[in-house]
mmCIF file of C-alpha atoms in Angstrom:
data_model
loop_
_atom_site.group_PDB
_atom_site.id
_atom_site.type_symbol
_atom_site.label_atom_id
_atom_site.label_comp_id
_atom_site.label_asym_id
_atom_site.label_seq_id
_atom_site.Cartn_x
_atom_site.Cartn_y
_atom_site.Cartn_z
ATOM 1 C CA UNK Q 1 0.000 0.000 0.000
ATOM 2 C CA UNK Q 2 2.868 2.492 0.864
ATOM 3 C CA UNK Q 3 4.411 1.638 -2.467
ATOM 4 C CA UNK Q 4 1.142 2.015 -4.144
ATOM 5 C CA UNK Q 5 0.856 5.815 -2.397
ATOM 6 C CA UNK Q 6 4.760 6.304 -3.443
ATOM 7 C CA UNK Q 7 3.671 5.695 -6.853
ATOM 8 C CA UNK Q 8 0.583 8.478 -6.994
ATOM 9 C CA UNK Q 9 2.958 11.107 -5.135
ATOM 10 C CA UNK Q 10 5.613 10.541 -7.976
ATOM 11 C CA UNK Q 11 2.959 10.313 -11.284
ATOM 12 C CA UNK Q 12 1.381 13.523 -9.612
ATOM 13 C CA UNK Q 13 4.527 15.224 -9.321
ATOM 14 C CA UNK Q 14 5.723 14.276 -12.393
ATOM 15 C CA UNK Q 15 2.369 15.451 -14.468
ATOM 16 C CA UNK Q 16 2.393 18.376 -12.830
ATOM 17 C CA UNK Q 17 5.517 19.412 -13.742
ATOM 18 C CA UNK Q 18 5.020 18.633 -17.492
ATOM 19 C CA UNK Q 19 1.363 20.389 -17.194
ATOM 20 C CA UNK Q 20 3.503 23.588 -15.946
ATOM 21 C CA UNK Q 21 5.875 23.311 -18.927
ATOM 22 C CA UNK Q 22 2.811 22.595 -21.080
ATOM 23 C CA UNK Q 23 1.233 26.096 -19.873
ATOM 24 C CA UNK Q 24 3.914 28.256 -19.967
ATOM 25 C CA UNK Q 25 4.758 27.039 -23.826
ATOM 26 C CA UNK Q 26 1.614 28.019 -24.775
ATOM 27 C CA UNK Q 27 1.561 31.182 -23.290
ATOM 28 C CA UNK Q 28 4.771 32.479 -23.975
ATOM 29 C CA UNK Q 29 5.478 34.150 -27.332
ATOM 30 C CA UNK Q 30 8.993 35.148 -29.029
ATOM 31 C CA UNK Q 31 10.664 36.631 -31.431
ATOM 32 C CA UNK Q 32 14.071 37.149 -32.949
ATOM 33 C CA UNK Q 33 15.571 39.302 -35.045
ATOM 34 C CA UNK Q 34 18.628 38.166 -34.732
ATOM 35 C CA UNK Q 35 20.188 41.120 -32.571
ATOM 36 C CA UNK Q 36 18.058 40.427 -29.822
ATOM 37 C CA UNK Q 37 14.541 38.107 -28.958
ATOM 38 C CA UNK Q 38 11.636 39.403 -27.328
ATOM 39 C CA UNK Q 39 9.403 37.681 -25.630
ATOM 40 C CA UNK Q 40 5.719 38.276 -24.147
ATOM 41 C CA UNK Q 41 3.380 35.934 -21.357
ATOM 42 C CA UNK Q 42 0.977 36.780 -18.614
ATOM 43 C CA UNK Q 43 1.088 40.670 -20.038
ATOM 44 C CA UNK Q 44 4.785 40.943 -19.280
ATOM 45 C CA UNK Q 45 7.221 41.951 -22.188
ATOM 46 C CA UNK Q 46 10.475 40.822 -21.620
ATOM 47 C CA UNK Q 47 14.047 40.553 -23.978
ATOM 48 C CA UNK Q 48 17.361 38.385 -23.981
ATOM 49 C CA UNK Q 49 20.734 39.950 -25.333
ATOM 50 C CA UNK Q 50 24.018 38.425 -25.535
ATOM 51 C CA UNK Q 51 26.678 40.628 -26.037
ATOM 52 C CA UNK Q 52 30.258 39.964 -26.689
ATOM 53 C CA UNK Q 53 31.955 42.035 -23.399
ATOM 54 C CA UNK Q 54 33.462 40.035 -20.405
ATOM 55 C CA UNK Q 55 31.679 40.214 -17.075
ATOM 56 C CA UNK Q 56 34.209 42.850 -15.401
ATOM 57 C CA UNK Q 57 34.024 45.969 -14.584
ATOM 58 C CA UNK Q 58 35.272 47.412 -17.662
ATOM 59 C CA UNK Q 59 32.820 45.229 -20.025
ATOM 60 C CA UNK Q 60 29.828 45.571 -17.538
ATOM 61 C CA UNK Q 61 30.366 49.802 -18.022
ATOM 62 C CA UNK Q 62 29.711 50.044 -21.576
ATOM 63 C CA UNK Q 63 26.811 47.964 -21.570
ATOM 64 C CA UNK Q 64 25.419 49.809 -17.821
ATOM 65 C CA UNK Q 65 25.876 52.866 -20.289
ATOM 66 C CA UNK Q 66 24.061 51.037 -23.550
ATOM 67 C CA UNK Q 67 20.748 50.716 -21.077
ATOM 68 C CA UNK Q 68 20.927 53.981 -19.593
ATOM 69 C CA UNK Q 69 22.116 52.593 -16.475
ATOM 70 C CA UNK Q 70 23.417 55.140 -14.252
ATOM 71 C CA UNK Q 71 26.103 55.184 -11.366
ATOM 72 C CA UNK Q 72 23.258 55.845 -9.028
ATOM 73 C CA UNK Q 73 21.534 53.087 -9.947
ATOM 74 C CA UNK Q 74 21.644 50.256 -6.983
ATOM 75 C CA UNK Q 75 23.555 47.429 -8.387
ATOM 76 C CA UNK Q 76 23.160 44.124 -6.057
ATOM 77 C CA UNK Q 77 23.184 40.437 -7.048
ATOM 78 C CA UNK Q 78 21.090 38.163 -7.144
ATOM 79 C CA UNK Q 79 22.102 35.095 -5.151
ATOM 80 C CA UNK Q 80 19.633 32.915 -6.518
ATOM 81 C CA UNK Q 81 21.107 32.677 -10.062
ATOM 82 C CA UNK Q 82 23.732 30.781 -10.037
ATOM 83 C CA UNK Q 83 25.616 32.509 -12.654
ATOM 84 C CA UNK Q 84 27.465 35.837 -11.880
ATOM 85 C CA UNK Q 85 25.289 38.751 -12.497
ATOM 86 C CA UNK Q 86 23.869 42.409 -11.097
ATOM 87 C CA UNK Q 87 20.587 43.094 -11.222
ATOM 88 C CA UNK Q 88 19.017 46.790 -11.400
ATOM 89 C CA UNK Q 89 14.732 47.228 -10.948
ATOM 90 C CA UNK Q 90 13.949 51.296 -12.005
ATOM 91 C CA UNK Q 91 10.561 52.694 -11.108
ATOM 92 C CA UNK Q 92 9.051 55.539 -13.150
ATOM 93 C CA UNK Q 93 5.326 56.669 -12.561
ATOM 94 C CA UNK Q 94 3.546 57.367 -16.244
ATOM 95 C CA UNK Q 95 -0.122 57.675 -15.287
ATOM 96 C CA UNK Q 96 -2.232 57.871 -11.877
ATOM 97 C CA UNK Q 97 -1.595 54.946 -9.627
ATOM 98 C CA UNK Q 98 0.242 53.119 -12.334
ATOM 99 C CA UNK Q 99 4.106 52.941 -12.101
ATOM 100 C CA UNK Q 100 6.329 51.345 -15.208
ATOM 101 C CA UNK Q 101 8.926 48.403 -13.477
ATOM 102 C CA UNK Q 102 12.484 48.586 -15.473
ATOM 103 C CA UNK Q 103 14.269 45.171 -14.473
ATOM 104 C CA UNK Q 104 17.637 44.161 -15.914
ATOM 105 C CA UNK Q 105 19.928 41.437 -15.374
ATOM 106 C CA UNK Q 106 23.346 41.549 -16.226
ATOM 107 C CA UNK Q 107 24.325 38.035 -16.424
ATOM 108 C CA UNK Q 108 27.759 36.042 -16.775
ATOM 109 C CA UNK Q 109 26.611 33.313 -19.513
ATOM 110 C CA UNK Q 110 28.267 29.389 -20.233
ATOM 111 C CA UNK Q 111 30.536 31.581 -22.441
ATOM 112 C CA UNK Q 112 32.112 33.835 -20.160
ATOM 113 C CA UNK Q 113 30.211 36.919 -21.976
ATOM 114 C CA UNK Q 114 27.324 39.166 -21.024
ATOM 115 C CA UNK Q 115 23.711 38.227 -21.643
ATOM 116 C CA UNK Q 116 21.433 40.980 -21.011
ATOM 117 C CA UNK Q 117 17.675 40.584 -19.754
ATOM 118 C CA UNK Q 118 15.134 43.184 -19.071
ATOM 119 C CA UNK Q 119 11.164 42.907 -17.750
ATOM 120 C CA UNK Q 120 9.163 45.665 -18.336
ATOM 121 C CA UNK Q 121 5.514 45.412 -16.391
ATOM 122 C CA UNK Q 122 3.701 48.260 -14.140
ATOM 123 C CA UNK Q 123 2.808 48.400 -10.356
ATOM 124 C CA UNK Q 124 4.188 45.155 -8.752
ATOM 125 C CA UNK Q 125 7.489 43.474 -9.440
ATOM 126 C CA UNK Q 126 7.986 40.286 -9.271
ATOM 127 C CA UNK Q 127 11.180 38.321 -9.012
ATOM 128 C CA UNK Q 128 10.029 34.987 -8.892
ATOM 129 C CA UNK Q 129 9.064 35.490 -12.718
ATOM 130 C CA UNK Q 130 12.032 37.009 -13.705
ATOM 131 C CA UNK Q 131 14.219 34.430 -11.797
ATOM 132 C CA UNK Q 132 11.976 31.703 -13.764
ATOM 133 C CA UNK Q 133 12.618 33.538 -17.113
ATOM 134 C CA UNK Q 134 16.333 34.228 -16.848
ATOM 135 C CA UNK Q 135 17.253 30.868 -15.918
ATOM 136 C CA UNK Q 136 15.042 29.186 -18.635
ATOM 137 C CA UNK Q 137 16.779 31.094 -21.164
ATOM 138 C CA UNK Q 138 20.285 30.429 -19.888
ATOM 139 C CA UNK Q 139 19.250 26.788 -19.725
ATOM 140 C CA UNK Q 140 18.091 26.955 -23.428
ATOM 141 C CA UNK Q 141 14.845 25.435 -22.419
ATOM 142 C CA UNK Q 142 12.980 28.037 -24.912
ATOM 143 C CA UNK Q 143 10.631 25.561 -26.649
ATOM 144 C CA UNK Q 144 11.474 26.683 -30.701
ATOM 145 C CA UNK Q 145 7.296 27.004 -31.121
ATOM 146 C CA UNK Q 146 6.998 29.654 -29.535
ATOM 147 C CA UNK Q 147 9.477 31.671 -32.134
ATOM 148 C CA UNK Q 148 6.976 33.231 -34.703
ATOM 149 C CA UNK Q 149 8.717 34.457 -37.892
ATOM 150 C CA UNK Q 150 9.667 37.979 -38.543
ATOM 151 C CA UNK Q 151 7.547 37.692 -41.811
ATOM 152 C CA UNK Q 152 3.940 37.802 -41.247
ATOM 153 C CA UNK Q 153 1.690 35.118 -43.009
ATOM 154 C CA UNK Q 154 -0.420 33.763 -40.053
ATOM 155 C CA UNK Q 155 -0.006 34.166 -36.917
ATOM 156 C CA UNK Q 156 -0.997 31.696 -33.414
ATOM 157 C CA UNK Q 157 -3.480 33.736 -31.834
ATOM 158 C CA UNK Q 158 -3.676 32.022 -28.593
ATOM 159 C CA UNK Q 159 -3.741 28.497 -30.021
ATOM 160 C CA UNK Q 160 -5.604 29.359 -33.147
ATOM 161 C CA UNK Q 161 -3.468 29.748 -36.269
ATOM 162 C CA UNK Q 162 -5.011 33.282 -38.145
ATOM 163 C CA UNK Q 163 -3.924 33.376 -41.574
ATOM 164 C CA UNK Q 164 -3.652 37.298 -43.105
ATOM 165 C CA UNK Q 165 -0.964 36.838 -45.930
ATOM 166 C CA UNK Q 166 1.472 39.558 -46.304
ATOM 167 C CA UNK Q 167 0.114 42.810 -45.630
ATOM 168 C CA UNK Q 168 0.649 42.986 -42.039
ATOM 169 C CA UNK Q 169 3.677 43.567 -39.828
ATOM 170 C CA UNK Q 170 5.072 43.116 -36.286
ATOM 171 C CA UNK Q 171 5.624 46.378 -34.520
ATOM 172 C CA UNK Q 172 6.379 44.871 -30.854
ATOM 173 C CA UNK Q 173 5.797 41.471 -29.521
ATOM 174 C CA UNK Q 174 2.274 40.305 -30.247
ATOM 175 C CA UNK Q 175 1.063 43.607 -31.546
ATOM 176 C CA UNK Q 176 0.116 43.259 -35.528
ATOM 177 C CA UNK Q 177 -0.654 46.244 -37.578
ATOM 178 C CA UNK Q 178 -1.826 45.975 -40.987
ATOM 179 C CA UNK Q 179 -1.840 49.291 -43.055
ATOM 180 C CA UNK Q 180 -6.089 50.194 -43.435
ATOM 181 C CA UNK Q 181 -6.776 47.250 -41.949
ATOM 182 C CA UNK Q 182 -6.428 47.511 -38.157
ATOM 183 C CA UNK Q 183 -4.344 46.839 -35.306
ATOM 184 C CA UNK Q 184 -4.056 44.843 -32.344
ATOM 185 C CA UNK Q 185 -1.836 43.998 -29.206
ATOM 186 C CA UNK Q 186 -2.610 40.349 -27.112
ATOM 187 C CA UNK Q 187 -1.439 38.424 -24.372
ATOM 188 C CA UNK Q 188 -1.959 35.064 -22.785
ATOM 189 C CA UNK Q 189 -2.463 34.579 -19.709
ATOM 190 C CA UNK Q 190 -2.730 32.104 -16.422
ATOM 191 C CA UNK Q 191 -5.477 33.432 -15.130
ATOM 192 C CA UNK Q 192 -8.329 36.301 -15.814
ATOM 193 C CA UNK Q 193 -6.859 38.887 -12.911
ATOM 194 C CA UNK Q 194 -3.757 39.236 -14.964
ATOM 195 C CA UNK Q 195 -5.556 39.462 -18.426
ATOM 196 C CA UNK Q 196 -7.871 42.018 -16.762
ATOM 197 C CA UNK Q 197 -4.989 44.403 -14.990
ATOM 198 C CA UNK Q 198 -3.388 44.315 -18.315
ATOM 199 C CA UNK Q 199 -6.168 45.887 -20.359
ATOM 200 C CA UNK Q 200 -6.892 48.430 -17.678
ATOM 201 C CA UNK Q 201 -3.836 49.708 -17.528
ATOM 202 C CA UNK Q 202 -3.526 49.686 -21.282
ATOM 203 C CA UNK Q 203 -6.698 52.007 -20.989
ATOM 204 C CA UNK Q 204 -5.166 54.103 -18.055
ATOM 205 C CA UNK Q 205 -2.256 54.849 -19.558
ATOM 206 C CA UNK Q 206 -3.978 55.277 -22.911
ATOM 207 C CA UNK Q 207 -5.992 57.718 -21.341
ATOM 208 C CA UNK Q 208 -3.623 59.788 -19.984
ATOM 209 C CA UNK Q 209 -1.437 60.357 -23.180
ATOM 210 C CA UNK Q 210 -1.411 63.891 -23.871
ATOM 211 C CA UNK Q 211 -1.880 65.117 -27.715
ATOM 212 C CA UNK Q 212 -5.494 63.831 -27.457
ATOM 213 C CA UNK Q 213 -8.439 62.792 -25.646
ATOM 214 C CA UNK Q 214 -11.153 60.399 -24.881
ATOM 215 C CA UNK Q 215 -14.460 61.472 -26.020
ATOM 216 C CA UNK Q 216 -16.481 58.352 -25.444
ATOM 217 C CA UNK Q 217 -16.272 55.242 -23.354
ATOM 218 C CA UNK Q 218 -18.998 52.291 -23.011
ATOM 219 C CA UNK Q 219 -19.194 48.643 -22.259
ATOM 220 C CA UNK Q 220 -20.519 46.117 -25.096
ATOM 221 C CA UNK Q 221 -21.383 42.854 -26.140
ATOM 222 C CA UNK Q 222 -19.150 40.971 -28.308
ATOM 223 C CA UNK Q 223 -18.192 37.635 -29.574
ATOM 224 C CA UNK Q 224 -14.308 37.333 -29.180
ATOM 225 C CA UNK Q 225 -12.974 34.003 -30.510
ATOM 226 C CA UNK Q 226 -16.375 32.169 -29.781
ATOM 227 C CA UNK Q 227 -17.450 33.751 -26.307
ATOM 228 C CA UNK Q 228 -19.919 36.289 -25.426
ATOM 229 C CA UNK Q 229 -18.577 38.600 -23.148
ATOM 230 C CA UNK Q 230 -17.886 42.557 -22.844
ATOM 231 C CA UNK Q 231 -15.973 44.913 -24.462
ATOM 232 C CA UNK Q 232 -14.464 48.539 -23.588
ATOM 233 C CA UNK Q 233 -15.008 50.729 -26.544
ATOM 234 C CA UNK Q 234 -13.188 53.920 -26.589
ATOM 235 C CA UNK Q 235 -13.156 56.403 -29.287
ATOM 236 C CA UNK Q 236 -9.775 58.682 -28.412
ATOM 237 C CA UNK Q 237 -10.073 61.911 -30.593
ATOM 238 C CA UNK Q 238 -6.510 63.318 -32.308
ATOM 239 C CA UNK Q 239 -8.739 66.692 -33.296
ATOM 240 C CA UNK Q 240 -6.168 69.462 -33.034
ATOM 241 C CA UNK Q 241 -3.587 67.914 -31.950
ATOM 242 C CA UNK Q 242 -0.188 67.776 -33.165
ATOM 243 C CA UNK Q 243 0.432 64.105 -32.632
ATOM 244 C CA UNK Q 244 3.268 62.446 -34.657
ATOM 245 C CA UNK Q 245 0.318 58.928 -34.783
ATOM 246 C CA UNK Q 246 -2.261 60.723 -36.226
ATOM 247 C CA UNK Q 247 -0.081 62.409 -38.915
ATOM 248 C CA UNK Q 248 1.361 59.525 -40.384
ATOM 249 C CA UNK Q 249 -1.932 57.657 -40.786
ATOM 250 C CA UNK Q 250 -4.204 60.622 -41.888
ATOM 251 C CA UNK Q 251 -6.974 59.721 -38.893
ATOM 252 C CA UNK Q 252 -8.421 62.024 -36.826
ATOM 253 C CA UNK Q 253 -9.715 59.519 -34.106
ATOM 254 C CA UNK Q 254 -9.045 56.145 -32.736
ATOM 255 C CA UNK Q 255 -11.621 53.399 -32.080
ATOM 256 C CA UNK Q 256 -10.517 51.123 -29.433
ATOM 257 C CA UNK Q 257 -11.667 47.946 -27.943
ATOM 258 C CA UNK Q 258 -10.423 46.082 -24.734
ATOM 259 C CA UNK Q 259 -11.596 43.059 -24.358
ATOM 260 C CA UNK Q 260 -10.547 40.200 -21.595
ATOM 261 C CA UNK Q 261 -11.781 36.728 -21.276
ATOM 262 C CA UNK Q 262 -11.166 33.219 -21.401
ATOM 263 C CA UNK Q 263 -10.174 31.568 -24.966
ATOM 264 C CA UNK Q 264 -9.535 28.062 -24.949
ATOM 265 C CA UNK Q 265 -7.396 26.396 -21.692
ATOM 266 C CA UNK Q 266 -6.177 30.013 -20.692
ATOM 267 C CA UNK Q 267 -7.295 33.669 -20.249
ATOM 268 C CA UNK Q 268 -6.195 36.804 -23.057
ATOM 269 C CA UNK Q 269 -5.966 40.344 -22.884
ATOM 270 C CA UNK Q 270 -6.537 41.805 -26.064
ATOM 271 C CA UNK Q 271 -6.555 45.887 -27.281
ATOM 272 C CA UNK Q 272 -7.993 46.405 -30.900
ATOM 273 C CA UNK Q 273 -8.063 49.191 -32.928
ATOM 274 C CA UNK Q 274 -8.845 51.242 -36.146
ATOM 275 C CA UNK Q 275 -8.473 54.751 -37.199
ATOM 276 C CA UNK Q 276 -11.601 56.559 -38.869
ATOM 277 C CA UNK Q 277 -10.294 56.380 -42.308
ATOM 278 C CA UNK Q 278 -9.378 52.752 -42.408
ATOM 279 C CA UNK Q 279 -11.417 50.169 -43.901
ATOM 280 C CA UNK Q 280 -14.499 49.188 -42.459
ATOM 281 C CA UNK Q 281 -16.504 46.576 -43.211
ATOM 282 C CA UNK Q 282 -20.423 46.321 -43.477
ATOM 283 C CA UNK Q 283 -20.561 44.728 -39.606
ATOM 284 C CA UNK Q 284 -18.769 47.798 -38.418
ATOM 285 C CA UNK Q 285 -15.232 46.620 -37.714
ATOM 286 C CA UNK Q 286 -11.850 46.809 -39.719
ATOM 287 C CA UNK Q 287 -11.167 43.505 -41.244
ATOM 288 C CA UNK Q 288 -8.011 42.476 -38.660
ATOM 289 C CA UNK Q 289 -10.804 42.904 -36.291
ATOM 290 C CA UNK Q 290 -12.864 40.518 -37.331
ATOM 291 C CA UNK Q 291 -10.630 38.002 -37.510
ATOM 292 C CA UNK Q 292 -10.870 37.383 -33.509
ATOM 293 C CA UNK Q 293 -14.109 39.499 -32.480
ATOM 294 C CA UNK Q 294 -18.085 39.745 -33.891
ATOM 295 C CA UNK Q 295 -19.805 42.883 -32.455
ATOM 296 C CA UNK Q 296 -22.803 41.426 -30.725
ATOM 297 C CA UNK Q 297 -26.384 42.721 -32.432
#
């Protein structure tokens, strides 16, 4: 019987462990161009830089100087890793109640050079993550699927593969913008807090940009990839205003759509949008839009 308990304890462990590398592989998404890879899960964008220096003080200096790191700047280390390193967290408030978190590690690598990591998330840091990340990428346990290709033909929207041919590009990490046809930024998440912070404070921060304004704000119904749940439309209103956005695409205000909500085995945050002289089709919505949201009638 004790052997038969023995042998639950170790299956369990050992599911659970592959169910944890399961999730975060399907959450996390990456990309390299070759100079550096970014990364994005649970709303967090995050990069990876190897650079050529030796970990001294000499080699550490230009790079402190590369990322705006200043002599000021605390420097401590991070006894956890067990690779040499100093790690720096910066604070900067950008909107009420919502401060921007800076992390970067400056780590000795398996080839006795500099790899550089950086988090950037708002209000709370957390270490455990950034431990997790940093020594996952040192360990070369990246799974290659998450890589998605520089050139746009499809793209794995939270599981589902979205084809849109070659029209569109990659302007950060999981954020798509195809010219007249619409925009959007998405993350995958563990669970629906996280997916929920993250589209509130892409609507704080949003609001508080200066160069424009929000003239309208309501909740919704949608259908976002299958589900009926509520969306945040915002129309943000460039009218006057000498905003560099605007005058490169012509529009004169933004329509804007937050949605969060479970799709599939985990939770996304997802911010849509179209400017006033894009395309629009007959249901209302620019055609990237519809790829992952109805508008409920």
């Amino acid at each position: 019987m004790k052997s038969l308990f023995l042998l639950i304890v170790a299956l369990t462990t050992t599911l659970s462990f592959c169910q944890e590398k399961d999730d975060f592989s399907k959450r996390l998404k990456a990309i390299n161009n070759q100079t550096i890879i970014f990364y994005n899960i649970d709303g967090v964008d995050f990069s990876s830089q190897t650079f050529s220096n030796e970990f001294s003080e000499k080699g550490l200096k230009k790079l402190y100087k590369k990322y705006s790191i200043n002599e000021s700047d605390i420097k401590v280390k991070d006894d956890s890793l067990k690779n040499n390193n100093f790690y720096i967290t910066k604070s900067e408030n950008i909107a009420e109640n919502i401060n921007q978190i800076s992390s970067y590690y400056f780590v000795e690598n398996q080839n006795k050079t500099v790899s550089v990591f950086w988090f950037g998330y708002y209000n709370k840091l957390n270490k455990e993550f950034e431990r997790k990340y940093v020594n996952h990428i040192l360990n070369d346990e990246i799974p290659k699927e998450v890589f998605e290709p520089m050139t746009i033909e499809s793209i794995d929207f939270a599981g589902r593969k979205i084809e849109l041919g070659n029209s569109c590009n990659w302007t950060n990490i999981n954020t798509v913008q195809c010219p007249y046809y619409g925009e959007m930024n998405w993350s995958v998440h563990k669970t629906i807090e996280t997916a929920k912070n993250s589209i509130d404070n892409q609507f704080n921060i949003t609001k508080s940009r200066k160069g424009g304004k929000v003239i309208s704000e309501e909740e919704i119904d949608v259908i976002f990839e299958e589900t009926e749940t509520k969306a945040k439309k915002v129309i943000y209103d460039f009218t006057g205003a000498k905003s560099l956005l605007a005058g490169m695409t012509g529009g004169k205000t933004l329509t804007i759509y937050y949605v969060a909500c479970k799709v599939r085995e985990n939770y996304v945050s997802c911010c849509m949008s179209f400017w006033n002289n894009d395309t629009i089709t007959e249901n209302g919505l620019a055609p990237l839009l519809e790829k992952v949201m109805k508008l409920k009638k």
